[in-house]
Coordinates of C-alpha atoms in Angstrom, one line a residue:
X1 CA 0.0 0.0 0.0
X2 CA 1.2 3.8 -1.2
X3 CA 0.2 5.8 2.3
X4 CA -1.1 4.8 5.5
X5 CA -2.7 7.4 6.8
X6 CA -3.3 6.7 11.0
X7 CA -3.7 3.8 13.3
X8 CA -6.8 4.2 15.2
X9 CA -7.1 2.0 18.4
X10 CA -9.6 2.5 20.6
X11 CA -11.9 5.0 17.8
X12 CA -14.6 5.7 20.5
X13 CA -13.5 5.7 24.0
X14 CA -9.6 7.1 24.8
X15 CA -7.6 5.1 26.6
X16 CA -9.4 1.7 25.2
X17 CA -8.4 -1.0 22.9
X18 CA -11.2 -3.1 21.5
X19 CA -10.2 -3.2 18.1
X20 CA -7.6 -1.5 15.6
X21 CA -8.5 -0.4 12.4
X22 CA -6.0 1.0 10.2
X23 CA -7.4 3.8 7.2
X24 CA -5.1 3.0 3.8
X25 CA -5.3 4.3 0.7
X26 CA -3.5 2.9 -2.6
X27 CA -3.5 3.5 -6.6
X28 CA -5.0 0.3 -7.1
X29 CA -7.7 1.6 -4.6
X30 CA -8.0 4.9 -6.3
X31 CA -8.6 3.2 -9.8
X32 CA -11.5 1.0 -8.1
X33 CA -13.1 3.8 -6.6
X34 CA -13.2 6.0 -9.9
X35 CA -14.4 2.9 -11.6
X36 CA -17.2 2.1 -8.6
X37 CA -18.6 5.4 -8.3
X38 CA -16.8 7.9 -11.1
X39 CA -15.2 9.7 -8.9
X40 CA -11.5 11.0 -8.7
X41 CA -10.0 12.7 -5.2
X42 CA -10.7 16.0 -6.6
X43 CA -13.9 15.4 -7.7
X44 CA -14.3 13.4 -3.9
X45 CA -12.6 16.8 -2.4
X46 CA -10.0 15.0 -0.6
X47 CA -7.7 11.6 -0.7
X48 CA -9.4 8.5 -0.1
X49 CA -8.8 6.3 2.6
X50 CA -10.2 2.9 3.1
X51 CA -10.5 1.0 6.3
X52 CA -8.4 -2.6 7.4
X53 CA -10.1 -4.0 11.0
X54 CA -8.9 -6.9 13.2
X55 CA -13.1 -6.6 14.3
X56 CA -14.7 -10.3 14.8
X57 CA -18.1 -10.8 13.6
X58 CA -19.5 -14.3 14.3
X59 CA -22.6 -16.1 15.0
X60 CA -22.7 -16.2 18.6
X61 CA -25.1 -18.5 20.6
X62 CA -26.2 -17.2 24.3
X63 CA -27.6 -13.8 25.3
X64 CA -25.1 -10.9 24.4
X65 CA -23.3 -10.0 28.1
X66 CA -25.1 -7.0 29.8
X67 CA -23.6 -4.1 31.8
X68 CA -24.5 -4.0 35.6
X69 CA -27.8 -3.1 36.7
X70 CA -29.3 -4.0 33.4
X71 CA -31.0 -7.3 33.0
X72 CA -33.5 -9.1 30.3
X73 CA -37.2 -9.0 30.0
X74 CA -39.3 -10.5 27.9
X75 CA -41.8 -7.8 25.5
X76 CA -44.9 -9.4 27.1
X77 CA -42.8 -8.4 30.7
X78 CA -41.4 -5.1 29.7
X79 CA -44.5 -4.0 27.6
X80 CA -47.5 -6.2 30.0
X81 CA -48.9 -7.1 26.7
X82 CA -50.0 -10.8 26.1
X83 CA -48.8 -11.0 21.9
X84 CA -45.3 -9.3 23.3
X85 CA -45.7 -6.3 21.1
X86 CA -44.8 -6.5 17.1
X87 CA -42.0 -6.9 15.2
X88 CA -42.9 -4.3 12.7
X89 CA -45.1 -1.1 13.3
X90 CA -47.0 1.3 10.8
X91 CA -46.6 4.2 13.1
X92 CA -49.2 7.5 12.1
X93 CA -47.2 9.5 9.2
X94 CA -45.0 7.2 8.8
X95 CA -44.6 5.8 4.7
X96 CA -43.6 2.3 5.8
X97 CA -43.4 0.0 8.6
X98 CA -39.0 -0.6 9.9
X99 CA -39.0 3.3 9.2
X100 CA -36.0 5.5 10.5
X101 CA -37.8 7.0 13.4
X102 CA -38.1 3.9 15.4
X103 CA -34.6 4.2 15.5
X104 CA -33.9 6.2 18.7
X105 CA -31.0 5.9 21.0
X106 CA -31.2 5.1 24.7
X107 CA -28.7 4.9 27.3
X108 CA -26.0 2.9 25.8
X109 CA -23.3 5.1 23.9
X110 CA -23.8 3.2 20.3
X111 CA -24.5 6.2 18.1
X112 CA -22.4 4.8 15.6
X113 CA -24.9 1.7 15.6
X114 CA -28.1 3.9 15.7
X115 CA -27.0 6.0 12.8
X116 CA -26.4 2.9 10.3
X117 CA -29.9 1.3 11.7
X118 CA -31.3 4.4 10.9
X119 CA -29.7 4.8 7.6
X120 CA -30.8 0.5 7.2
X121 CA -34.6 1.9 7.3
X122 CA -34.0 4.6 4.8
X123 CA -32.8 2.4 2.3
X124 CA -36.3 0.6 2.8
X125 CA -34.6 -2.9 3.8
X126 CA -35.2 -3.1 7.9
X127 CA -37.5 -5.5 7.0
X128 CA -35.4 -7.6 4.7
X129 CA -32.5 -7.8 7.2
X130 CA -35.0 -10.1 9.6
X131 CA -34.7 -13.7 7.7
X132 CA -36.8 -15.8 10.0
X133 CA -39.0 -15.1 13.1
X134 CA -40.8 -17.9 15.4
X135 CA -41.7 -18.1 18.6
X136 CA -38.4 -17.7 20.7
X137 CA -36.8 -15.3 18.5
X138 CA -35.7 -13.5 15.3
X139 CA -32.7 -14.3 12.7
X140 CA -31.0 -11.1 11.4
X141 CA -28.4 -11.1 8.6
X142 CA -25.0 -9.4 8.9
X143 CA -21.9 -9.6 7.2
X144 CA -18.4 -10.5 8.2
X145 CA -15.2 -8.2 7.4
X146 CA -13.1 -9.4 4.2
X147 CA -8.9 -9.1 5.5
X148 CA -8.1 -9.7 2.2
X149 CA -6.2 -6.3 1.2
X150 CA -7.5 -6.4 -2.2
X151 CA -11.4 -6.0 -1.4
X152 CA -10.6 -2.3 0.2
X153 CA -12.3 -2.9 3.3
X154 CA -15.4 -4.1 1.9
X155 CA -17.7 -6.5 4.1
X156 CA -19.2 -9.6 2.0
X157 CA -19.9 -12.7 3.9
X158 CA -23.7 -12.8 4.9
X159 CA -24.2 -15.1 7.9
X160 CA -27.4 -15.6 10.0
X161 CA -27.4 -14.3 13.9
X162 CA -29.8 -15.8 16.0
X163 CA -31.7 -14.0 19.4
X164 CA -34.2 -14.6 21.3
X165 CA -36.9 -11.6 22.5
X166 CA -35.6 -11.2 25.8
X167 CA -34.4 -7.4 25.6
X168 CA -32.3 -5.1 27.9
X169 CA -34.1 -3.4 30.7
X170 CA -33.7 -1.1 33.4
X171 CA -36.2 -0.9 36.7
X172 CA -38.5 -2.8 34.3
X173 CA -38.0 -0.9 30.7
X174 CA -36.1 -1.3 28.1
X175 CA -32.9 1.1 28.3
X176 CA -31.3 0.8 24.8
X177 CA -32.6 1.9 21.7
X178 CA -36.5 1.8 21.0
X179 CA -39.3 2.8 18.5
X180 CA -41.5 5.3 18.9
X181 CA -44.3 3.3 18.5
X182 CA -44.4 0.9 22.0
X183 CA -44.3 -2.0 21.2
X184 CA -42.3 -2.0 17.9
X185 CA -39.3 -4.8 18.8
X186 CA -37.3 -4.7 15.1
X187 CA -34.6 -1.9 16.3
X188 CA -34.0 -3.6 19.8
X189 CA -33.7 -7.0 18.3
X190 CA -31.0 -5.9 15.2
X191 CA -29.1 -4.0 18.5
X192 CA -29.2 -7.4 20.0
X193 CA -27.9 -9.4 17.4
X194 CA -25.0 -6.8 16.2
X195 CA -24.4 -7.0 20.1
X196 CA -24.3 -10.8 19.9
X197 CA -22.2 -11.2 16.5
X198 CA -19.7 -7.9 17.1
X199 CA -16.5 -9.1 18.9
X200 CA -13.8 -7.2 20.8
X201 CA -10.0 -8.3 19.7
X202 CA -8.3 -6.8 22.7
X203 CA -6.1 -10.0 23.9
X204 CA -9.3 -11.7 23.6
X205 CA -12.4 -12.2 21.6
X206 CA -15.5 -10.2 24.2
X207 CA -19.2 -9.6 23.1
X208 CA -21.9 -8.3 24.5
X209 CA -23.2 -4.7 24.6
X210 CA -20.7 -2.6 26.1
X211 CA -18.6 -3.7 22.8
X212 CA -21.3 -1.6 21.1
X213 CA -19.6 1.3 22.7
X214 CA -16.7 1.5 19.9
X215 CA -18.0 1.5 16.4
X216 CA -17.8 3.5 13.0
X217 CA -21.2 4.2 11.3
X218 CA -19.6 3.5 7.9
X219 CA -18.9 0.1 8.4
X220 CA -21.9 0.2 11.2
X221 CA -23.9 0.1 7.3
X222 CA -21.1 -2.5 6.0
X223 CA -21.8 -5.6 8.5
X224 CA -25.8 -4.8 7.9
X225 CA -26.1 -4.8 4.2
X226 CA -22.6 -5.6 2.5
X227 CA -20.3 -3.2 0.6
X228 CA -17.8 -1.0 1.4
X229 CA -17.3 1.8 3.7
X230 CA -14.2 4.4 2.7
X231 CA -13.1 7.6 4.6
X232 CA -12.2 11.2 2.7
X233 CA -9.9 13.0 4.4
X234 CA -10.5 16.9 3.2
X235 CA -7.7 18.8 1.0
X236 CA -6.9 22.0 3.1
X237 CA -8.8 24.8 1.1
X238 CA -8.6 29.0 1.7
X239 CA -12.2 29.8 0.1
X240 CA -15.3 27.9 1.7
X241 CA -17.3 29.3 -1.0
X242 CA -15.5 26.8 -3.1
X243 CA -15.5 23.9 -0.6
X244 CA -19.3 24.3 0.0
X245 CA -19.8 23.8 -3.6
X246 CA -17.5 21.0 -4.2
X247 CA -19.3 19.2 -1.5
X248 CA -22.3 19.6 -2.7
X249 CA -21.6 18.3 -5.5
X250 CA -19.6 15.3 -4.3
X251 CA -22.8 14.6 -2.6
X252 CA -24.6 14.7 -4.6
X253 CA -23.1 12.5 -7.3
X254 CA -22.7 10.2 -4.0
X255 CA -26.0 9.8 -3.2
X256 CA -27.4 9.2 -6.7
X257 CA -26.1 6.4 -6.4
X258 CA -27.3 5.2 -3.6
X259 CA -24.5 5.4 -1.5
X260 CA -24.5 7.0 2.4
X261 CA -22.3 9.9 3.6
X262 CA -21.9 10.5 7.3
X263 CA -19.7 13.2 8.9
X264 CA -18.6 14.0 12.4
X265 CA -18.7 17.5 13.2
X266 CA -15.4 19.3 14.5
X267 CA -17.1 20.4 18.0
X268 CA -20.0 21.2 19.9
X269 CA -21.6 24.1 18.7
X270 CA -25.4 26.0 17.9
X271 CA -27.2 22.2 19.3
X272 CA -24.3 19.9 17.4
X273 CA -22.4 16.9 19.5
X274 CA -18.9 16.8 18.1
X275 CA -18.4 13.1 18.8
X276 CA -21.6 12.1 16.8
X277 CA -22.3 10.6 13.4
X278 CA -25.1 12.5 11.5
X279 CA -26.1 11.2 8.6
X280 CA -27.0 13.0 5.2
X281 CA -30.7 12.1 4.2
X282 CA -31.5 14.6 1.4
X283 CA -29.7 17.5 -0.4
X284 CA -31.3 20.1 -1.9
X285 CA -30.4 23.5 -4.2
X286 CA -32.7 26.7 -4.6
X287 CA -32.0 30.0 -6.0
X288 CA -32.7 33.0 -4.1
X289 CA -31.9 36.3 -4.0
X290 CA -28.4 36.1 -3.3
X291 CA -27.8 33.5 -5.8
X292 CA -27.9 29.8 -5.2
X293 CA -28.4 27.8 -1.8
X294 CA -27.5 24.6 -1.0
X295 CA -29.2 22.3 1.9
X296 CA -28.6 19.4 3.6
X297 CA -31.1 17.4 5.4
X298 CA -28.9 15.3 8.3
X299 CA -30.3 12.9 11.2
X300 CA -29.0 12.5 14.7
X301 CA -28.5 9.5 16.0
X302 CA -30.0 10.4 19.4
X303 CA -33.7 10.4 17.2
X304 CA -36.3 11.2 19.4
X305 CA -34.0 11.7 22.8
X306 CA -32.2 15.2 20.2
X307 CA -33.6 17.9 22.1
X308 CA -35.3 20.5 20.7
X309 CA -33.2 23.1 18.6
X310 CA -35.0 26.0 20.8
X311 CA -32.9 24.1 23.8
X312 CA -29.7 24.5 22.2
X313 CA -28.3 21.5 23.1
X314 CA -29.4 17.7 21.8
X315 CA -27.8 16.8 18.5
X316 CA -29.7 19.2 16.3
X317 CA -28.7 22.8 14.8
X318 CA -30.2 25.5 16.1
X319 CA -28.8 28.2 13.4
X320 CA -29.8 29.0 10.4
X321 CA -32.5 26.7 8.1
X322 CA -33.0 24.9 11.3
X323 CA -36.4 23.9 12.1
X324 CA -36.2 27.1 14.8
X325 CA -35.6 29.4 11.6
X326 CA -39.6 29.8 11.7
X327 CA -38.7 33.2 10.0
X328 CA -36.1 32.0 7.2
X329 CA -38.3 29.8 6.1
X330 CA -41.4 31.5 5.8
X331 CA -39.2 34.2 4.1
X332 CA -38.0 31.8 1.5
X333 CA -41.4 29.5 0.1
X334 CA -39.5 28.1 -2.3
X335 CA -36.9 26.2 -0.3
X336 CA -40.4 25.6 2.3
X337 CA -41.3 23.5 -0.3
X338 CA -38.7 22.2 -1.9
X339 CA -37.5 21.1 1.9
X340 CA -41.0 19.9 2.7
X341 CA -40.5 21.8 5.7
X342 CA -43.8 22.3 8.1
X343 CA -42.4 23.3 11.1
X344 CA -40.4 21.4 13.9
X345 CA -40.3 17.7 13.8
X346 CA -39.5 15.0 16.8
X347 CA -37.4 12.9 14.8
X348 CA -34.0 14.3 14.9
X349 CA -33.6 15.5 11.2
X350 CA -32.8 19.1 10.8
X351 CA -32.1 20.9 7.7
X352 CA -28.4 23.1 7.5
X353 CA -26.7 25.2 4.7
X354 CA -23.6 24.5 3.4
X355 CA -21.9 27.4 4.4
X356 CA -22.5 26.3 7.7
X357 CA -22.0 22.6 7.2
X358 CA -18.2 23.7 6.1
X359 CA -17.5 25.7 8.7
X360 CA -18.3 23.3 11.2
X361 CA -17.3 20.2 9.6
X362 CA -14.2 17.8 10.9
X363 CA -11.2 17.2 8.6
X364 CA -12.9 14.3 7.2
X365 CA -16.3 12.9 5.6
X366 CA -17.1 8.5 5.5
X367 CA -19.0 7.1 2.9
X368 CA -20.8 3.4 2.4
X369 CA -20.7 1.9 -0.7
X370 CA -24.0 -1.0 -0.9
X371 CA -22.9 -4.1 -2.5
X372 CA -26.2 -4.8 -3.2
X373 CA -27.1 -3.6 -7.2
X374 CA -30.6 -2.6 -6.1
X375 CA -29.5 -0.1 -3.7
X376 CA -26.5 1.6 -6.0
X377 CA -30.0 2.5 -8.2
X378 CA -31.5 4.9 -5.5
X379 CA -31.2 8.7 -5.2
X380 CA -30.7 9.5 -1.9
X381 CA -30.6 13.1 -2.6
X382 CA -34.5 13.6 -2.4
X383 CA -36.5 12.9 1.0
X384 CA -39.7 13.3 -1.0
X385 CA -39.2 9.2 -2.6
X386 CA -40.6 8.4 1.5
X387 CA -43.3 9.7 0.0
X388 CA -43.1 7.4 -3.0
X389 CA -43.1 4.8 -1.1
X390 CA -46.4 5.8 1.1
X391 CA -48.0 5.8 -2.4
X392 CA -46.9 2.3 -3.3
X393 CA -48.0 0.8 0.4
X394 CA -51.4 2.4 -0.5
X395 CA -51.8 0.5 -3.5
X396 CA -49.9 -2.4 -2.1
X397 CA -53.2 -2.4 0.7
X398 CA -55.2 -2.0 -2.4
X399 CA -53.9 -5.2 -3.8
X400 CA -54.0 -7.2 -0.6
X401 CA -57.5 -6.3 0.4
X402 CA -58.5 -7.6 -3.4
X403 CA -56.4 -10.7 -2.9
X404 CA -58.2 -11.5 0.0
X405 CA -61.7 -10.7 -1.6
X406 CA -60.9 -13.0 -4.2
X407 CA -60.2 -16.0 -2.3
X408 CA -63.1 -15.7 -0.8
X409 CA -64.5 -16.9 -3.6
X410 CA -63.7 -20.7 -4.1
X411 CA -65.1 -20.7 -7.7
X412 CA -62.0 -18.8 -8.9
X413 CA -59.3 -21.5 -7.4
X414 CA -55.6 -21.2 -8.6
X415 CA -56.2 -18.8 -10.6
X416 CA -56.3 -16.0 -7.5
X417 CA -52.9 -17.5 -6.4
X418 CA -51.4 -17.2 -9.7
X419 CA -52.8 -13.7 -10.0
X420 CA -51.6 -13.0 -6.6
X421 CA -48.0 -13.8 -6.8
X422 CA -47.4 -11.9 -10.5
X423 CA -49.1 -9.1 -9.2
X424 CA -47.3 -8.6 -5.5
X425 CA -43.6 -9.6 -7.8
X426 CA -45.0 -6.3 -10.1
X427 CA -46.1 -4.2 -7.3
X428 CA -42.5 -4.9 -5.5
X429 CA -41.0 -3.9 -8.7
X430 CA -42.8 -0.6 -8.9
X431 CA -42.0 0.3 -5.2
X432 CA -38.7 -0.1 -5.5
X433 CA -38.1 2.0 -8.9
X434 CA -40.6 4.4 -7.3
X435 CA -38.4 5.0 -4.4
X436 CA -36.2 6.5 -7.4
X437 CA -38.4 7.9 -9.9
X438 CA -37.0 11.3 -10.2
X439 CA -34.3 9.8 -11.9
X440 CA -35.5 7.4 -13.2
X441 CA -39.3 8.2 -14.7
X442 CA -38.9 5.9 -17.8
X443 CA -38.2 2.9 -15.6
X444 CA -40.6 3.7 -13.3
X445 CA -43.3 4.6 -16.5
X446 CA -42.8 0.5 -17.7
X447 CA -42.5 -1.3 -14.4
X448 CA -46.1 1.2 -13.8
X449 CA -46.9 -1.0 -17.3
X450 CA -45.7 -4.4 -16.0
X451 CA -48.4 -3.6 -12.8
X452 CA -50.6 -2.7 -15.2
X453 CA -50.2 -6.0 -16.9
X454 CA -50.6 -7.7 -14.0
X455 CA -54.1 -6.6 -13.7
X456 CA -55.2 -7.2 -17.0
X457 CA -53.6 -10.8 -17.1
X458 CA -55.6 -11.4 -13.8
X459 CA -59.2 -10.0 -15.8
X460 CA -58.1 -12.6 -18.2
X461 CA -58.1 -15.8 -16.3
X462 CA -61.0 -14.7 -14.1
X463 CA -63.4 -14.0 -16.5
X464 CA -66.0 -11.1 -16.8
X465 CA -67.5 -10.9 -13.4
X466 CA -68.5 -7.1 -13.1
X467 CA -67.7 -7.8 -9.4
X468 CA -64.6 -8.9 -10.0
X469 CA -63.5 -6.1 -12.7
X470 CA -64.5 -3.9 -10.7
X471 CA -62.1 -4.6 -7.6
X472 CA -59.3 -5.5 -10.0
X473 CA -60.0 -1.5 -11.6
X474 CA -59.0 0.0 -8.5
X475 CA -55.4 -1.7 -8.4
X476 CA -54.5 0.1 -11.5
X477 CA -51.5 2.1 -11.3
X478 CA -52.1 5.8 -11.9

């Protein structure tokens, strides 16, 4: 390798050792990166660095070790429910169930962990990450680290972790992270099994949940979906004008592509916690009076427990385009819009312009790369595709409750289960382009025709039953 950059040992807590990881950067890694994303260093803003870890992730058997005073509950215990609460929520205004704002963080310091979850959700594949439920437990994917030098860090062995419902607790409630709808169990469980499977390498191999203390939020994304997380270490600049448009633009092209940004902020300042990941969820560019601005929508890990920006302390900004700029915004309908702001929200998202972002970022930026094709294809740059996707779970309810009409009546057989299963593969197809459609409005125009189809081949093997037409008129997409 060309350059290593720094040892890290201990990234989260000074004075600790629970795993090394060493940032390296190298032509060869260069050349792969251009190729992977189209990107040179300039273009990036700063020389590339990717990550080597001596981190263990294994299936582990046995509850994760807990920190004193803390001890497991069952749901039915914690939340004195008989069904134990639910895996999966639909919580009011949210556009899925598994979406980011169940992901809030509780006592435990694991930021690093709630930020990837988080940024897990907004890909739309918190469900997916669950490969088996029963009656003891839940199986969640992960994905162990690849040493060899020549993958660049990248995280590519899926393995299957095991846990039971049992969750943390303290004086009877759960303590670590939690949903905002009671009774939602998906973020607590993927905690508990990234707990379980995440091993310390200081002289020997430790899980458990004070592990989850030391983390990166890069490679947090890595072991729950696959790919590869890389670090950009910022060129020194003498105009911010020009950094703030470089950035954006790096971003940008970045998120296009479905890949995650995350900085760490250089210090506390106006609400922002130096030591914390936020991630980018949107960008956005408006022209006003003074010429163009640019915008970034970020998340704080904390979630719910970020304090209002009016407190000035929390995890969210409290300058300028904040949700406590009533003024700026009202002054400005254009980026109101654009922004979909409506005033403050409980969720730890916060708009902030670039000008600002600059000024108080680190020396650094980290980026995930998703191994997984279907995920290079989305633009992160637009918050509004959440809405996308509240359009495609209304029609996805439109096609269940027909489904379940149509079985009803015996007559029809087969045929409903044949209709069923090439309609819900079409209506998966459209969600998932639809997540993407303002860049991608032709796909999204024929998969809207394969759904389409779907319908129409279902009119044709049931027959002309006005009844039947009629229910099957109301799944066509618009």
């Amino acid at each position: 390798m060309d350059v290593v950059l720094q040892r890290v040992v201990g990234a989260a807590m000074a004075g600790s050792s629970l795993y090394e990881v060493v940032l390296e950067t190298s032509e060869e890694f260069k050349q792969w990166l251009e190729k992977e994303v189209g990107m040179t260093s300039a273009e990036l803003g700063g020389e590339p660095y990717f990550r080597q870890t001596d981190i263990v992730m294994k299936p582990t058997s046995g509850e994760p070790a807990l920190p004193a005073g803390i001890q497991y509950l069952s749901p039915q215990e914690i939340f004195g429910d008989v069904n134990g609460g639910s895996l999966f929520i639909k919580g009011d205004g949210e556009s899925m169930a598994a979406h980011y704002s169940d992901v809030n963080q509780g006592e435990l310091a694991d930021a690093w962990l709630m930020s990837a979850l988080a940024m897990v959700a907004r890909y739309g594949k918190a469900t997916s990450i669950f490969t088996g439920h029963g009656d003891d437990g839940v199986v969640v994917q992960l994905h162990k680290f690849n040493k060899d030098p020549k993958m660049f860090g990248t995280w590519d062995s899926p393995f299957e972790q095991p846990v039971t419902y049992a969750l943390p607790t303290k004086d009877g409630k759960l303590c670590y992270t939690y949903s905002d709808e009671a009774g939602e169990l998906w973020p607590a469980l993927a905690e508990k099994a990234v707990a379980a499977a995440y091993h310390s390498t200081a002289g020997h191999e430790v899980n458990g949940y004070e592990v989850l203390l030391e983390g990166n939020a890069a490679m947090g994304l890595a072991m729950l979906l696959g790919g590869t997380p890389f670090t950009v270490k910022l060129n020194e600049v003498t105009d911010a004008g020009n950094r703030s448009a470089l950035l954006f633009r790096a971003w940008k092209k970045l998120l296009r592509q479905g890949c995650t940004v995350i900085v760490y902020f250089k210090e506390d300042a106006n609400g922002l916690e130096g030591s914390r990941p936020y991630t980018v969820f949107s960008l956005q560019k408006f022209d006003g009076a003074l010429g163009p601005t640019f915008l970034a929508l970020f998340r704080s890990p904390r979630g719910k427990q970020a304090q209002d920006c009016a407190a000035g302390t929390g995890g969210v900004w409290n300058g300028k385009w904040s949700d406590c700029d009533a003024d700026g915004w009202a002054a400005n309908p254009q980026a109101k819009a654009q922004c979909d702001w409506n005033g403050r929200k409980d969720d730890g998202t916060f708009w902030m312009a670039f000008e600002d972002i600059v000024a108080n970022l680190g020396d650094r930026y980290t980026v995930f790369i998703p191994s997984d094709p279907e995920l290079r294809k989305m633009n992160l740059t637009d918050h509004t595709n959440l809405g996308l996707a509240a359009a495609s779970s209304k029609l996805e309810g439109q096609l269940n409750s027909t489904i379940s009409q149509l079985m009803g009546n015996n007559a029809l057989g087969e045929n409903v289960n044949k209709f069923a299963k090439f309609a819900i593969d079409a209506l998966q197809q459209f969600g998932q382009v639809a997540s993407t459609a303002n860049d991608v409005e032709g796909q999204a125009q024929g998969v809207k025709e394969q759904a389409n189809e779907a319908v129409a081949h279902a009119q044709g093997m049931l027959g002309a039953n006005p009844a039947v037409a009629d229910m099957l008129g109301k799944c066509v997409v618009m």
